[in-house]
Short mmCIF file of C-alpha atoms (C1' of nucleotides) in Angstrom, two decimals:
data_model
loop_
_atom_site.label_atom_id
_atom_site.label_comp_id
_atom_site.label_asym_id
_atom_site.label_seq_id
_atom_site.Cartn_x
_atom_site.Cartn_y
_atom_site.Cartn_z
CA MET A 1 23.54 24.53 10.81
CA GLY A 2 20.10 25.96 10.08
CA ARG A 3 18.90 28.51 7.69
CA ALA A 4 20.19 32.01 8.15
CA PRO A 5 17.34 34.19 9.51
CA CYS A 6 16.03 37.02 7.25
CA CYS A 7 16.62 39.69 9.96
CA ASP A 8 18.00 40.05 13.37
CA LYS A 9 15.15 38.40 15.36
CA ALA A 10 16.52 39.75 18.77
CA ASN A 11 16.11 43.45 17.63
CA VAL A 12 12.85 43.01 15.84
CA LYS A 13 9.37 43.70 17.18
CA LYS A 14 6.63 41.26 16.68
CA GLY A 15 2.89 41.16 17.11
CA PRO A 16 0.20 43.81 16.22
CA TRP A 17 1.22 46.95 14.55
CA SER A 18 0.62 50.24 16.37
CA PRO A 19 -0.89 53.14 14.50
CA GLU A 20 2.36 55.06 14.52
CA GLU A 21 4.08 52.23 12.92
CA ASP A 22 1.44 51.95 10.30
CA ALA A 23 1.73 55.70 9.66
CA LYS A 24 5.40 55.66 9.17
CA LEU A 25 5.39 52.70 6.79
CA LYS A 26 2.36 54.14 4.76
CA ALA A 27 3.84 57.66 4.49
CA TYR A 28 7.29 56.32 3.48
CA ILE A 29 5.97 53.88 0.80
CA GLU A 30 3.57 56.46 -0.62
CA LYS A 31 6.35 58.90 -1.02
CA HIS A 32 9.31 56.72 -2.02
CA GLY A 33 7.81 53.34 -2.89
CA THR A 34 9.36 50.24 -1.56
CA GLY A 35 12.68 50.78 -3.28
CA GLY A 36 12.50 47.20 -4.37
CA ASN A 37 13.95 46.01 -1.18
CA TRP A 38 11.65 45.10 1.75
CA ILE A 39 14.61 43.91 3.80
CA ALA A 40 16.33 47.24 3.78
CA LEU A 41 13.17 49.24 4.23
CA PRO A 42 12.47 48.99 7.92
CA GLN A 43 16.12 50.38 8.65
CA LYS A 44 15.47 53.28 6.23
CA ILE A 45 12.20 54.19 8.13
CA GLY A 46 13.51 53.48 11.61
CA LEU A 47 10.98 50.55 12.13
CA ARG A 48 12.01 47.79 14.33
CA ARG A 49 10.24 45.31 12.18
CA CYS A 50 11.25 42.42 9.75
CA GLY A 51 11.13 43.39 6.17
CA LYS A 52 8.76 40.53 5.44
CA SER A 53 6.55 41.83 8.17
CA CYS A 54 6.44 45.22 6.51
CA ARG A 55 5.68 43.81 3.13
CA LEU A 56 2.69 41.72 4.73
CA ARG A 57 1.52 44.82 6.43
CA TRP A 58 1.51 46.89 3.33
CA LEU A 59 0.02 44.15 1.15
CA ASN A 60 -2.66 43.00 3.43
CA TYR A 61 -3.68 46.30 5.28
CA LEU A 62 -2.13 49.50 4.29
CA ARG A 63 -2.22 49.28 0.52
CA PRO A 64 -4.83 51.47 -1.07
CA ASN A 65 -8.15 50.08 -2.16
CA ILE A 66 -8.22 47.17 0.10
CA LYS A 67 -11.51 45.86 1.14
CA HIS A 68 -12.04 44.00 4.42
CA GLY A 69 -15.03 41.67 5.01
CA GLY A 70 -18.46 42.02 3.48
CA PHE A 71 -17.84 39.44 0.92
CA THR A 72 -20.74 39.36 -1.71
CA GLU A 73 -22.55 36.24 -2.99
CA ASP A 74 -20.83 36.75 -6.41
CA GLU A 75 -17.51 36.86 -4.57
CA ASP A 76 -18.47 33.62 -2.53
CA ASN A 77 -19.43 31.88 -5.75
CA LEU A 78 -16.18 32.88 -7.63
CA ILE A 79 -14.06 31.93 -4.74
CA CYS A 80 -15.92 28.38 -4.55
CA SER A 81 -15.51 27.93 -8.22
CA LEU A 82 -11.89 28.86 -8.25
CA TYR A 83 -11.07 26.71 -5.24
CA ILE A 84 -12.76 23.78 -6.82
CA SER A 85 -10.87 24.36 -10.01
CA ILE A 86 -7.41 25.38 -8.76
CA GLY A 87 -7.27 24.53 -5.20
CA SER A 88 -5.65 26.62 -2.41
CA ARG A 89 -3.83 28.90 -4.83
CA TRP A 90 -4.99 32.08 -2.86
CA SER A 91 -2.92 34.65 -4.62
CA ILE A 92 -4.29 33.58 -7.90
CA ILE A 93 -7.83 33.56 -6.43
CA ALA A 94 -7.11 36.88 -5.00
CA ALA A 95 -6.02 38.27 -8.24
CA GLN A 96 -9.54 37.65 -9.61
CA LEU A 97 -11.06 39.65 -6.75
CA PRO A 98 -9.99 43.24 -6.98
CA GLY A 99 -9.40 44.79 -3.51
CA ARG A 100 -9.17 41.36 -1.76
CA THR A 101 -6.07 40.00 -0.37
CA ASP A 102 -4.93 36.34 -0.46
CA ASN A 103 -4.78 36.35 3.42
CA ASP A 104 -8.32 37.62 3.67
CA ILE A 105 -9.66 35.07 1.03
CA LYS A 106 -7.80 32.39 2.94
CA ASN A 107 -9.17 33.40 6.29
CA TYR A 108 -12.57 33.65 4.71
CA TRP A 109 -12.49 30.23 3.14
CA ASN A 110 -11.05 28.58 6.30
CA THR A 111 -13.57 30.27 8.75
CA ARG A 112 -16.79 30.35 6.58
CA LEU A 113 -16.91 29.31 3.13
CA LYS A 114 -15.60 25.78 3.74
CA LYS A 115 -18.30 25.28 6.38
CA LYS A 116 -20.88 26.72 4.03
CA LEU A 117 -19.89 24.20 1.32
CA LEU A 118 -19.81 21.21 3.81
CA GLY A 119 -23.27 22.44 5.21
CA LYS A 120 -24.81 22.23 1.84
CA GLN A 121 -23.20 18.66 1.29
CA ARG A 122 -24.39 17.47 4.56
CA LYS A 123 -28.02 18.77 4.00
CA ASP A 124 -28.10 17.00 0.53
CA GLN A 125 -26.67 13.77 1.86
CA GLN A 126 -28.90 13.52 4.99
CA ALA A 127 -31.96 14.08 3.01
CA ARG A 128 -30.75 11.21 0.63
CA ARG A 129 -29.47 8.73 3.00
CA GLY A 130 -30.93 9.57 6.33
CA ILE A 131 -27.68 9.13 8.23
CA CYS A 132 -27.43 10.34 11.63
CA PRO A 133 -26.23 14.15 11.38
CA LYS A 134 -23.45 13.89 13.94
CA GLN A 135 -22.02 10.67 12.33
CA GLU A 136 -22.54 12.26 8.80
CA MET A 137 -20.73 15.58 9.88
CA LYS A 138 -17.67 13.48 11.29
CA MET A 139 -17.42 11.34 8.14
CA GLU A 140 -17.58 14.49 5.83
CA TYR A 141 -15.04 16.36 7.84
CA GLU A 142 -12.63 13.48 7.88
CA ASN A 143 -13.19 12.83 4.09
CA TYR A 144 -12.95 16.63 3.37
CA SER A 145 -9.66 16.90 5.14
CA ALA A 146 -8.22 13.85 3.46
CA ASN A 147 -9.09 14.92 0.05
CA GLU A 148 -8.79 18.63 0.16
CA CYS A 149 -5.62 18.62 -1.80
CA PHE A 150 -7.24 16.60 -4.62
CA SER A 151 -10.77 17.88 -4.76
CA LEU A 152 -13.22 16.12 -7.13
CA TYR A 153 -16.71 17.13 -7.86
CA HIS A 154 -19.05 14.64 -9.04
CA LEU A 155 -21.56 15.55 -11.78
CA PRO A 156 -24.27 13.23 -12.65
CA PRO A 157 -24.28 12.11 -16.22
CA GLN A 158 -26.45 14.06 -18.61
CA PRO A 159 -28.86 11.72 -20.28
CA GLY A 160 -27.30 10.83 -23.67
CA ALA A 161 -24.57 13.30 -23.36
CA ALA A 162 -21.55 11.24 -21.91
CA PRO A 163 -20.53 8.01 -23.70
CA PRO A 164 -19.48 5.24 -21.43
CA PHE A 165 -16.07 5.81 -19.89
CA SER A 166 -15.28 9.05 -21.79
CA VAL A 167 -12.76 11.38 -20.87
CA ALA A 168 -12.77 14.99 -22.00
CA TYR A 169 -10.26 17.67 -21.41
CA GLY A 170 -8.92 21.03 -22.72
CA THR A 171 -5.43 21.82 -23.07
CA GLN A 172 -3.14 24.63 -23.70
CA THR A 173 0.46 23.50 -24.24
CA ALA A 174 2.04 20.86 -26.36
CA THR A 175 3.71 19.51 -23.15
CA HIS A 176 0.23 19.08 -21.68
CA ILE A 177 -1.05 17.48 -24.68
CA LYS A 178 1.79 14.96 -24.54
CA GLY A 179 1.09 14.09 -20.83
CA GLN A 180 -2.60 13.88 -21.56
CA GLU A 181 -2.03 11.60 -24.51
CA SER A 182 0.01 9.54 -22.39
CA LEU A 183 -2.63 9.36 -19.64
CA THR A 184 -5.34 8.72 -22.37
CA SER A 185 -3.39 5.84 -23.71
CA ASN A 186 -2.94 4.28 -20.40
CA LEU A 187 -6.73 4.62 -19.82
CA ILE A 188 -7.37 2.94 -23.15
CA ALA A 189 -4.88 0.27 -22.41
CA GLN A 190 -6.95 -0.46 -19.04
CA PHE A 191 -10.35 -0.01 -20.19
CA GLY A 192 -10.11 -0.97 -23.99
CA GLU A 193 -13.08 -0.05 -26.03
CA ARG A 194 -15.10 0.96 -23.07
CA PHE A 195 -13.10 4.01 -22.88
CA SER A 196 -13.19 6.88 -25.44
CA CYS A 197 -11.57 10.25 -25.56
CA ASP A 198 -12.79 13.57 -26.52
CA HIS A 199 -9.88 16.00 -26.90
CA HIS A 200 -10.31 19.68 -27.52
CA ASP A 201 -7.20 21.38 -28.73
CA GLN A 202 -5.79 24.62 -27.65
CA GLN A 203 -8.00 27.71 -28.43
CA PRO A 204 -7.25 31.19 -27.81
CA ASN A 205 -10.48 31.63 -25.96
CA TYR A 206 -10.23 28.29 -24.41
CA THR A 207 -13.42 26.72 -25.48
CA GLY A 208 -12.20 23.31 -24.18
CA LEU A 209 -14.22 23.61 -20.87
CA ILE A 210 -17.34 24.78 -22.67
CA ASN A 211 -17.04 21.62 -24.86
CA CYS A 212 -16.46 19.51 -21.79
CA SER A 213 -19.39 21.24 -20.14
CA ASN A 214 -21.67 19.06 -22.30
CA LEU A 215 -20.84 16.27 -19.92
CA TYR A 216 -21.77 18.35 -16.94
CA PRO A 217 -25.22 18.39 -15.25
CA SER A 218 -27.59 21.23 -15.52
CA ASP A 219 -26.68 22.69 -12.22
CA ILE A 220 -23.34 23.63 -13.27
CA THR A 221 -24.57 26.44 -15.50
CA SER A 222 -22.94 27.70 -18.60
CA SER A 223 -22.43 30.96 -16.75
CA THR A 224 -20.58 29.19 -14.14
CA CYS A 225 -18.23 27.70 -16.79
CA THR A 226 -17.92 30.96 -18.41
CA ASN A 227 -16.98 32.60 -15.07
CA LEU A 228 -14.50 29.97 -14.40
CA ILE A 229 -12.84 30.60 -17.80
CA ASN A 230 -12.88 34.24 -17.60
CA SER A 231 -11.45 34.26 -14.18
CA THR A 232 -8.76 31.71 -14.72
CA TRP A 233 -7.69 32.60 -18.20
CA PRO A 234 -5.09 33.50 -19.32
CA PRO A 235 -3.01 33.20 -16.33
CA LEU A 236 -3.89 29.67 -15.84
CA MET A 237 -4.00 26.71 -17.98
CA SER A 238 -6.27 23.88 -17.09
CA ASP A 239 -6.88 20.39 -17.85
CA TYR A 240 -10.38 19.02 -17.35
CA TYR A 241 -11.18 15.35 -17.24
CA ALA A 242 -14.53 13.45 -16.67
CA ILE A 243 -15.09 9.86 -16.54
CA ASN A 244 -18.73 8.84 -16.81
CA GLY A 245 -19.86 12.29 -16.14
CA VAL A 246 -17.60 12.51 -13.19
CA ALA A 247 -15.39 15.42 -13.66
CA LEU A 248 -11.78 15.15 -12.14
CA ASP A 249 -10.31 18.25 -11.20
CA HIS A 250 -7.04 19.62 -9.96
CA PHE A 251 -4.93 18.33 -12.85
CA GLN A 252 -3.99 21.82 -13.58
CA GLU A 253 -0.97 23.80 -14.42
CA THR A 254 1.68 21.36 -13.55
CA ASN A 255 3.15 19.16 -16.36
CA ASP A 256 4.03 16.42 -14.05
CA ILE A 257 0.50 15.44 -12.73
CA PRO A 258 -0.55 13.71 -15.61
CA GLY A 259 2.68 11.69 -15.42
CA GLU A 260 2.01 10.94 -11.86
CA LEU A 261 -1.40 9.53 -12.84
CA ASP A 262 0.22 7.44 -15.56
CA GLU A 263 2.34 5.81 -12.84
CA VAL A 264 -0.61 5.26 -10.56
CA ILE A 265 -2.63 3.37 -13.13
CA ILE A 266 -0.26 2.07 -15.56
CA ASN A 267 -1.00 -1.55 -16.71
CA GLY A 268 -3.93 -1.29 -14.37
CA ASN A 269 -1.64 -1.61 -11.24
CA ILE A 270 -1.76 0.70 -8.39
CA ASN A 271 1.77 1.97 -7.49
CA PRO A 272 1.48 2.81 -3.80
CA GLN A 273 4.58 5.05 -3.89
CA GLN A 274 2.69 7.18 -6.36
CA LEU A 275 -0.58 7.11 -4.58
CA HIS A 276 -0.20 9.83 -2.15
CA GLY A 277 -2.71 12.53 -2.64
CA LEU A 278 -4.34 10.56 -5.52
CA GLU A 279 -6.48 8.20 -3.54
CA ASN A 280 -9.66 9.36 -4.99
CA PHE A 281 -8.46 8.91 -8.62
CA SER A 282 -7.35 5.38 -7.97
CA THR A 283 -10.57 4.57 -6.27
CA LEU A 284 -12.48 6.03 -9.28
CA VAL A 285 -10.39 4.12 -11.68
CA ASP A 286 -11.04 0.95 -9.69
CA MET A 287 -14.77 1.53 -9.79
CA VAL A 288 -14.83 2.17 -13.46
CA SER A 289 -12.73 -0.91 -14.06
CA ARG A 290 -15.27 -2.98 -12.03
CA ASN A 291 -17.97 -1.77 -14.28
CA CYS A 292 -19.65 0.29 -11.48
CA THR A 293 -22.55 2.31 -12.69
CA SER A 294 -22.45 6.00 -12.96
CA GLN A 295 -24.87 6.15 -10.00
CA GLU A 296 -22.48 4.22 -7.85
CA ILE A 297 -19.59 6.45 -8.84
CA CYS A 298 -21.49 9.49 -8.11
CA THR A 299 -22.57 8.01 -4.63
CA TRP A 300 -19.01 7.46 -3.91
CA GLY A 301 -18.11 10.72 -5.02
CA ASP A 302 -20.72 12.25 -2.57
CA THR A 303 -18.73 11.33 0.43
CA SER A 304 -15.32 12.23 -0.72
CA SER A 305 -15.67 15.26 -2.69
CA LEU A 306 -16.69 18.92 -2.80
CA VAL A 307 -19.92 19.50 -4.43
CA TYR A 308 -20.44 22.96 -5.85
CA SER A 309 -23.52 24.39 -7.35
CA SER A 310 -24.61 27.82 -8.13
CA SER A 311 -27.27 27.51 -5.47
CA ILE A 312 -24.77 27.26 -2.60
CA SER A 313 -25.22 30.96 -1.66
CA SER A 314 -28.75 30.15 -0.48
CA TYR A 315 -27.42 28.12 2.38
CA GLU A 316 -26.56 29.84 5.58
CA VAL A 317 -23.13 30.10 6.89
"C1'" DA B 1 -20.63 38.32 36.68
"C1'" DA B 2 -17.34 34.67 35.79
"C1'" DG B 3 -15.71 30.88 33.25
"C1'" DT B 4 -15.12 28.46 29.07
"C1'" DG B 5 -15.09 27.37 24.37
"C1'" DA B 6 -15.75 28.70 19.55
"C1'" DC B 7 -14.71 31.76 16.12
"C1'" DC B 8 -12.24 35.19 13.60
"C1'" DC B 9 -8.25 37.23 11.63
"C1'" DA B 10 -3.76 39.65 11.68
"C1'" DA B 11 0.58 38.05 11.83
"C1'" DC B 12 4.30 34.71 11.75
"C1'" DC B 13 6.93 30.85 9.79
"C1'" DG B 14 9.28 28.04 6.69
"C1'" DC B 15 9.81 26.82 2.05
"C1'" DA B 16 10.44 27.37 -2.97
"C1'" DA B 17 10.82 30.44 -6.71
"C1'" DA B 18 12.88 34.18 -8.86
"C1'" DG B 19 16.44 37.44 -9.11
"C1'" DC B 20 21.08 38.99 -8.73
"C1'" DT B 21 26.09 38.66 -8.73
"C1'" DT C 1 26.03 28.54 -13.54
"C1'" DA C 2 26.53 28.15 -8.70
"C1'" DG C 3 25.56 30.39 -4.68
"C1'" DC C 4 23.49 33.91 -2.17
"C1'" DT C 5 19.61 37.20 -1.26
"C1'" DT C 6 15.01 38.62 -1.66
"C1'" DT C 7 10.23 37.91 -2.60
"C1'" DG C 8 5.99 35.52 -2.72
"C1'" DC C 9 3.16 32.03 -1.08
"C1'" DG C 10 0.43 28.84 1.74
"C1'" DG C 11 -0.02 26.86 6.32
"C1'" DT C 12 -0.30 27.65 10.91
"C1'" DT C 13 -0.47 30.17 15.35
"C1'" DG C 14 -2.07 32.95 18.97
"C1'" DG C 15 -4.62 36.61 20.89
"C1'" DG C 16 -8.89 39.32 20.89
"C1'" DT C 17 -13.80 38.92 20.81
"C1'" DC C 18 -18.20 36.85 21.00
"C1'" DA C 19 -21.65 33.62 22.62
"C1'" DC C 20 -23.30 30.44 25.75
"C1'" DT C 21 -23.74 28.29 30.38
#
DNA sequence: AAGTGACCCAACCGCAAAGCT
DNA sequence: TAGCTTTGCGGTTGGGTCACT
């Protein structure tokens, strides 16, 4: 037996909304509100629509002060920063962009920004490596798709700033600190004295990232970091790791991810069952453990990561 | 002008979380 | 607190439009 449908599919109209339907829905909600029950709303108005469809139409289109299209460079940069930081959490990203809907941002990312980002990477890599553009595009697209859920942006080490095999992170909660300490102890167990840890405790204004930014290169500007903090704090808590100046991202918000990483790298062994979605991390750990240079790690990072810099907006879509 | 493919975006779907009884 | 309902979210789809041949 399957899941019960949310509405009577047979009597529900699907597809594009007519101006009449829009007008009915808008007028009703402006006068009475949603009544806290989207499912019952269409019957009240006399619309042959699913409640979910009404909700979506209102939130994405009819609601006041909605902006469509015409994304500014600032918005582009913020979306990129947030995507790199928190991934495809469109509702959270949309909350930082007044008047924008999660659906709009998602569409904009999928159809334009992603290409913009890849376009920049391709240009950079072609210039450095002289690889055939077509082959390069294919490689990058495949790598991008495979790694999208675990994005990692490489940052060349600042001269004199990052000690060998250092990890830096910021934390918010005790649970996180516990998980991170566990991760840290595993890294120490694996890498011994070659690994050091720089831990920034919880601060109301979340200075952890700023401290970590000491490990970051000059093209990630302090304003980018500040934007990131301002836009994600307080709703998000984030953990930031960097190894040899290579920042690992997406260890945010969930308490279990550091635990997963623990399981991946514990005792230096890779647990295949825990590897799904964490391939980049294990590769990185492997490279670090083989004493690869920062340069090599960054080169690897090039082909399997998103690279964001504040100059991205100068590239054409 | 017609055909074709790429692109864009509104809308749908299914799942998980949150809320309610 | 278990079970049901509703809401919110992210991934995906499909139809309209545009650009190119």
